[in-house]
Amino acid sequence: NTAPSVSDNSHDDDLHIRLVPHVTYTSQCYVFDVIERTLQHGGVLKFGRYNNDRQPNSNRLSFRSKVVSRSHAELWVDDGKVYIRDTGSSSGTFVNRMRLPYGRNSSDSIRELFDGDIVQLGVDYQNGSESIYRAVRMRIQISHPCHEEDKKASSFSKTAFQQLCCRTTPNKHPKGREDVQECSICLYAIAPSQALFVAPCSHVYHYKCLRPLLEQNFPAFSCPLCRTYSDLNASVEVDVDEVME
């Protein structure tokens, strides 16, 4: 049977799936571009080491890591819920560090996924010394495009930007100790004339403190405080008029 196509148009019963690299600072991760798909009931996403250059297919998600099998796992939507199963991979599929048993016709091999779950394809080979030998770890974000919660989430970046503007206003001095912000890594104060890194989520760090974490998995970045994922190579081509809206 042919799997239903990924939907291009949003409907009330659709689910929006967002997959981002799961960045940890204890080891290097396999970095991939953020994947976003909207799936209707019965929609399927297949994970594997495919050659999408020859046969482009938005239902097939390809990873070039050698620990990922050609046909590794599949994710689908059924009755408003998201499920995943291993499809006979050689190195396993894991959900929140628990390996899924393989069995295409067994209900034990199927795992329901929830927003924030960590999915891992394969295991590191040679300690993940090179990107092609690293397991693919991803955090899944599940949402309903029509829900109010998602509308609130979409305004998060604007709120963060407004907070950033307030923090960087010239000649604005703290009125008391509670107004002085600290770097959550070294716990020393954020002060004038320091080199700072401002994350897209608006959290601020000393660049000196954060630099090792930035370089470890560049361009993938996960805020140490709120775990918001960002692509540091993402486009910054935004017109002034767009900022003023």
GROMACS .gro file of C-alpha atoms in nm:
model
  245
    1ASN     CA    1   0.000   0.000   0.000
    2THR     CA    2   0.117   0.352  -0.077
    3ALA     CA    3   0.152   0.578   0.226
    4PRO     CA    4  -0.065   0.891   0.224
    5SER     CA    5   0.114   1.203   0.111
    6VAL     CA    6   0.231   1.471   0.349
    7SER     CA    7  -0.027   1.747   0.354
    8ASP     CA    8   0.058   2.091   0.218
    9ASN     CA    9  -0.266   2.246   0.345
   10SER     CA   10  -0.365   2.261   0.713
   11HIS     CA   11  -0.694   2.116   0.833
   12ASP     CA   12  -0.847   2.092   1.177
   13ASP     CA   13  -0.741   1.729   1.221
   14ASP     CA   14  -0.383   1.777   1.099
   15LEU     CA   15  -0.080   1.744   1.323
   16HIS     CA   16   0.228   1.958   1.276
   17ILE     CA   17   0.548   1.760   1.332
   18ARG     CA   18   0.876   1.941   1.394
   19LEU     CA   19   1.202   1.748   1.436
   20VAL     CA   20   1.509   1.927   1.569
   21PRO     CA   21   1.854   1.791   1.656
   22HIS     CA   22   1.878   1.693   2.021
   23VAL     CA   23   2.186   1.886   2.129
   24THR     CA   24   2.369   1.770   2.439
   25TYR     CA   25   2.696   1.909   2.568
   26THR     CA   26   2.843   1.580   2.683
   27SER     CA   27   2.905   1.462   2.328
   28GLN     CA   28   2.885   1.585   1.971
   29CYS     CA   29   2.558   1.534   1.789
   30TYR     CA   30   2.459   1.460   1.432
   31VAL     CA   31   2.341   1.796   1.300
   32PHE     CA   32   2.064   1.816   1.040
   33ASP     CA   33   1.833   2.088   0.913
   34VAL     CA   34   1.512   2.130   1.111
   35ILE     CA   35   1.239   1.914   0.959
   36GLU     CA   36   0.877   2.030   0.956
   37ARG     CA   37   0.583   1.839   0.815
   38THR     CA   38   0.206   1.856   0.848
   39LEU     CA   39   0.049   1.511   0.854
   40GLN     CA   40  -0.312   1.413   0.806
   41HIS     CA   41  -0.469   1.101   0.956
   42GLY     CA   42  -0.276   0.805   0.817
   43GLY     CA   43   0.016   1.018   0.701
   44VAL     CA   44   0.353   0.842   0.727
   45LEU     CA   45   0.712   0.965   0.753
   46LYS     CA   46   0.987   0.713   0.684
   47PHE     CA   47   1.337   0.744   0.832
   48GLY     CA   48   1.637   0.593   0.662
   49ARG     CA   49   1.949   0.641   0.453
   50TYR     CA   50   1.777   0.719   0.125
   51ASN     CA   51   1.904   0.880  -0.190
   52ASN     CA   52   1.645   1.156  -0.225
   53ASP     CA   53   1.844   1.318  -0.504
   54ARG     CA   54   1.725   1.049  -0.742
   55GLN     CA   55   1.369   1.015  -0.617
   56PRO     CA   56   1.259   1.325  -0.422
   57ASN     CA   57   0.990   1.232  -0.171
   58SER     CA   58   0.879   1.451   0.120
   59ASN     CA   59   0.758   1.141   0.305
   60ARG     CA   60   1.113   0.999   0.323
   61LEU     CA   61   1.355   1.163   0.565
   62SER     CA   62   1.712   1.080   0.477
   63PHE     CA   63   2.013   1.090   0.709
   64ARG     CA   64   2.367   1.028   0.583
   65SER     CA   65   2.494   0.867   0.903
   66LYS     CA   66   2.629   0.515   0.852
   67VAL     CA   67   2.460   0.391   1.169
   68VAL     CA   68   2.121   0.460   1.010
   69SER     CA   69   1.983   0.170   0.807
   70ARG     CA   70   1.843   0.220   0.457
   71SER     CA   71   1.495   0.156   0.595
   72HIS     CA   72   1.521   0.236   0.964
   73ALA     CA   73   1.189   0.345   1.117
   74GLU     CA   74   0.857   0.504   1.037
   75LEU     CA   75   0.635   0.757   1.211
   76TRP     CA   76   0.265   0.803   1.145
   77VAL     CA   77  -0.052   0.974   1.265
   78ASP     CA   78  -0.359   0.778   1.364
   79ASP     CA   79  -0.669   0.928   1.526
   80GLY     CA   80  -0.487   1.241   1.641
   81LYS     CA   81  -0.194   1.053   1.792
   82VAL     CA   82   0.163   1.003   1.671
   83TYR     CA   83   0.328   0.661   1.666
   84ILE     CA   84   0.670   0.523   1.573
   85ARG     CA   85   0.813   0.177   1.510
   86ASP     CA   86   1.141   0.025   1.400
   87THR     CA   87   1.127  -0.125   1.050
   88GLY     CA   88   1.412  -0.371   1.086
   89SER     CA   89   1.713  -0.147   1.146
   90SER     CA   90   2.047  -0.304   1.230
   91SER     CA   91   2.136  -0.065   1.513
   92GLY     CA   92   1.799   0.006   1.669
   93THR     CA   93   1.545   0.283   1.725
   94PHE     CA   94   1.516   0.440   2.070
   95VAL     CA   95   1.253   0.659   2.237
   96ASN     CA   96   1.374   0.838   2.548
   97ARG     CA   97   1.671   0.595   2.559
   98MET     CA   98   1.448   0.285   2.550
   99ARG     CA   99   1.506   0.060   2.250
  100LEU     CA  100   1.200  -0.040   2.051
  101PRO     CA  101   1.158  -0.412   1.979
  102TYR     CA  102   1.135  -0.500   1.612
  103GLY     CA  103   0.822  -0.671   1.490
  104ARG     CA  104   0.623  -0.530   1.203
  105ASN     CA  105   0.305  -0.710   1.307
  106SER     CA  106   0.352  -0.684   1.682
  107SER     CA  107   0.178  -0.417   1.890
  108ASP     CA  108   0.474  -0.427   2.132
  109SER     CA  109   0.694  -0.272   1.865
  110ILE     CA  110   0.474   0.037   1.837
  111ARG     CA  111   0.534   0.336   2.066
  112GLU     CA  112   0.316   0.644   2.098
  113LEU     CA  113   0.513   0.968   2.081
  114PHE     CA  114   0.444   1.281   2.281
  115ASP     CA  115   0.559   1.639   2.244
  116GLY     CA  116   0.918   1.668   2.367
  117ASP     CA  117   1.011   1.300   2.333
  118ILE     CA  118   1.364   1.216   2.219
  119VAL     CA  119   1.395   0.976   1.925
  120GLN     CA  120   1.731   0.819   1.843
  121LEU     CA  121   1.823   0.630   1.528
  122GLY     CA  122   2.119   0.393   1.575
  123VAL     CA  123   2.406   0.414   1.822
  124ASP     CA  124   2.741   0.593   1.799
  125TYR     CA  125   3.019   0.402   1.624
  126GLN     CA  126   3.385   0.468   1.712
  127ASN     CA  127   3.260   0.707   1.982
  128GLY     CA  128   3.104   0.926   1.714
  129SER     CA  129   3.446   1.060   1.618
  130GLU     CA  130   3.304   1.173   1.283
  131SER     CA  131   2.959   1.295   1.189
  132ILE     CA  132   2.890   0.991   0.969
  133TYR     CA  133   2.942   0.761   1.270
  134ARG     CA  134   2.700   0.942   1.504
  135ALA     CA  135   2.353   0.833   1.601
  136VAL     CA  136   2.076   1.066   1.491
  137ARG     CA  137   1.909   1.211   1.799
  138MET     CA  138   1.609   1.436   1.757
  139ARG     CA  139   1.347   1.602   1.972
  140ILE     CA  140   0.994   1.582   1.838
  141GLN     CA  141   0.754   1.873   1.869
  142ILE     CA  142   0.387   1.798   1.804
  143SER     CA  143   0.121   2.063   1.765
  144HIS     CA  144  -0.219   2.134   1.611
  145PRO     CA  145  -0.183   2.421   1.361
  146CYS     CA  146  -0.529   2.558   1.445
  147HIS     CA  147  -0.495   2.562   1.825
  148GLU     CA  148  -0.466   2.882   2.026
  149GLU     CA  149  -0.157   2.746   2.205
  150ASP     CA  150   0.031   2.745   1.876
  151LYS     CA  151  -0.072   3.103   1.804
  152LYS     CA  152   0.070   3.203   2.142
  153ALA     CA  153   0.389   3.009   2.067
  154SER     CA  154   0.430   3.188   1.734
  155SER     CA  155   0.442   3.523   1.916
  156PHE     CA  156   0.717   3.402   2.150
  157SER     CA  157   0.999   3.526   1.928
  158LYS     CA  158   0.847   3.876   1.910
  159THR     CA  159   0.815   3.891   2.287
  160ALA     CA  160   1.176   3.777   2.326
  161PHE     CA  161   1.287   4.047   2.081
  162GLN     CA  162   1.100   4.314   2.274
  163GLN     CA  163   1.267   4.199   2.596
  164LEU     CA  164   1.603   4.217   2.423
  165CYS     CA  165   1.537   4.575   2.310
  166CYS     CA  166   1.462   4.674   2.669
  167ARG     CA  167   1.782   4.512   2.795
  168THR     CA  168   1.999   4.686   2.540
  169THR     CA  169   1.852   5.035   2.579
  170PRO     CA  170   2.144   5.279   2.627
  171ASN     CA  171   2.186   5.452   2.965
  172LYS     CA  172   1.945   5.217   3.137
  173HIS     CA  173   2.095   5.149   3.480
  174PRO     CA  174   1.970   4.884   3.725
  175LYS     CA  175   1.776   5.024   4.020
  176GLY     CA  176   1.869   4.743   4.256
  177ARG     CA  177   2.056   4.412   4.285
  178GLU     CA  178   1.747   4.228   4.161
  179ASP     CA  179   1.777   4.413   3.829
  180VAL     CA  180   2.130   4.288   3.763
  181GLN     CA  181   2.129   3.986   3.533
  182GLU     CA  182   2.376   3.702   3.581
  183CYS     CA  183   2.532   3.464   3.332
  184SER     CA  184   2.380   3.126   3.423
  185ILE     CA  185   2.708   2.949   3.339
  186CYS     CA  186   2.959   3.136   3.556
  187LEU     CA  187   2.703   3.313   3.780
  188TYR     CA  188   2.886   3.646   3.745
  189ALA     CA  189   2.705   3.964   3.644
  190ILE     CA  190   2.622   4.071   3.290
  191ALA     CA  191   2.795   4.408   3.278
  192PRO     CA  192   2.895   4.688   3.036
  193SER     CA  193   3.189   4.634   2.798
  194GLN     CA  194   3.154   4.254   2.811
  195ALA     CA  195   3.129   4.036   2.500
  196LEU     CA  196   2.787   3.876   2.520
  197PHE     CA  197   2.589   3.613   2.333
  198VAL     CA  198   2.216   3.671   2.310
  199ALA     CA  199   2.025   3.356   2.220
  200PRO     CA  200   1.714   3.376   1.999
  201CYS     CA  201   1.508   3.292   2.309
  202SER     CA  202   1.650   3.616   2.465
  203HIS     CA  203   1.868   3.446   2.729
  204VAL     CA  204   2.203   3.622   2.764
  205TYR     CA  205   2.543   3.467   2.839
  206HIS     CA  206   2.904   3.578   2.848
  207TYR     CA  207   3.043   3.483   2.510
  208LYS     CA  208   3.357   3.353   2.682
  209CYS     CA  209   3.147   3.113   2.892
  210LEU     CA  210   2.929   2.991   2.608
  211ARG     CA  211   3.190   2.965   2.335
  212PRO     CA  212   3.289   2.599   2.400
  213LEU     CA  213   2.922   2.498   2.373
  214LEU     CA  214   2.874   2.700   2.054
  215GLU     CA  215   3.171   2.537   1.884
  216GLN     CA  216   3.093   2.180   1.989
  217ASN     CA  217   2.789   2.128   1.765
  218PHE     CA  218   2.793   2.437   1.542
  219PRO     CA  219   2.561   2.545   1.381
  220ALA     CA  220   2.322   2.356   1.611
  221PHE     CA  221   2.254   2.537   1.937
  222SER     CA  222   2.031   2.447   2.231
  223CYS     CA  223   1.988   2.709   2.501
  224PRO     CA  224   2.130   2.571   2.829
  225LEU     CA  225   1.843   2.731   3.020
  226CYS     CA  226   1.526   2.662   2.820
  227ARG     CA  227   1.654   2.405   2.565
  228THR     CA  228   1.514   2.604   2.272
  229TYR     CA  229   1.682   2.484   1.954
  230SER     CA  230   1.829   2.731   1.705
  231ASP     CA  231   2.020   2.707   1.379
  232LEU     CA  232   2.304   2.962   1.408
  233ASN     CA  233   2.341   2.959   1.029
  234ALA     CA  234   1.977   3.050   0.970
  235SER     CA  235   1.908   3.342   0.737
  236VAL     CA  236   1.906   3.691   0.889
  237GLU     CA  237   1.758   3.862   0.584
  238VAL     CA  238   1.478   4.060   0.748
  239ASP     CA  239   1.365   4.403   0.628
  240VAL     CA  240   1.315   4.695   0.866
  241ASP     CA  241   0.945   4.707   0.777
  242GLU     CA  242   0.901   4.347   0.895
  243VAL     CA  243   1.053   4.431   1.235
  244MET     CA  244   0.820   4.732   1.271
  245GLU     CA  245   0.504   4.524   1.213
   0.00000   0.00000   0.00000
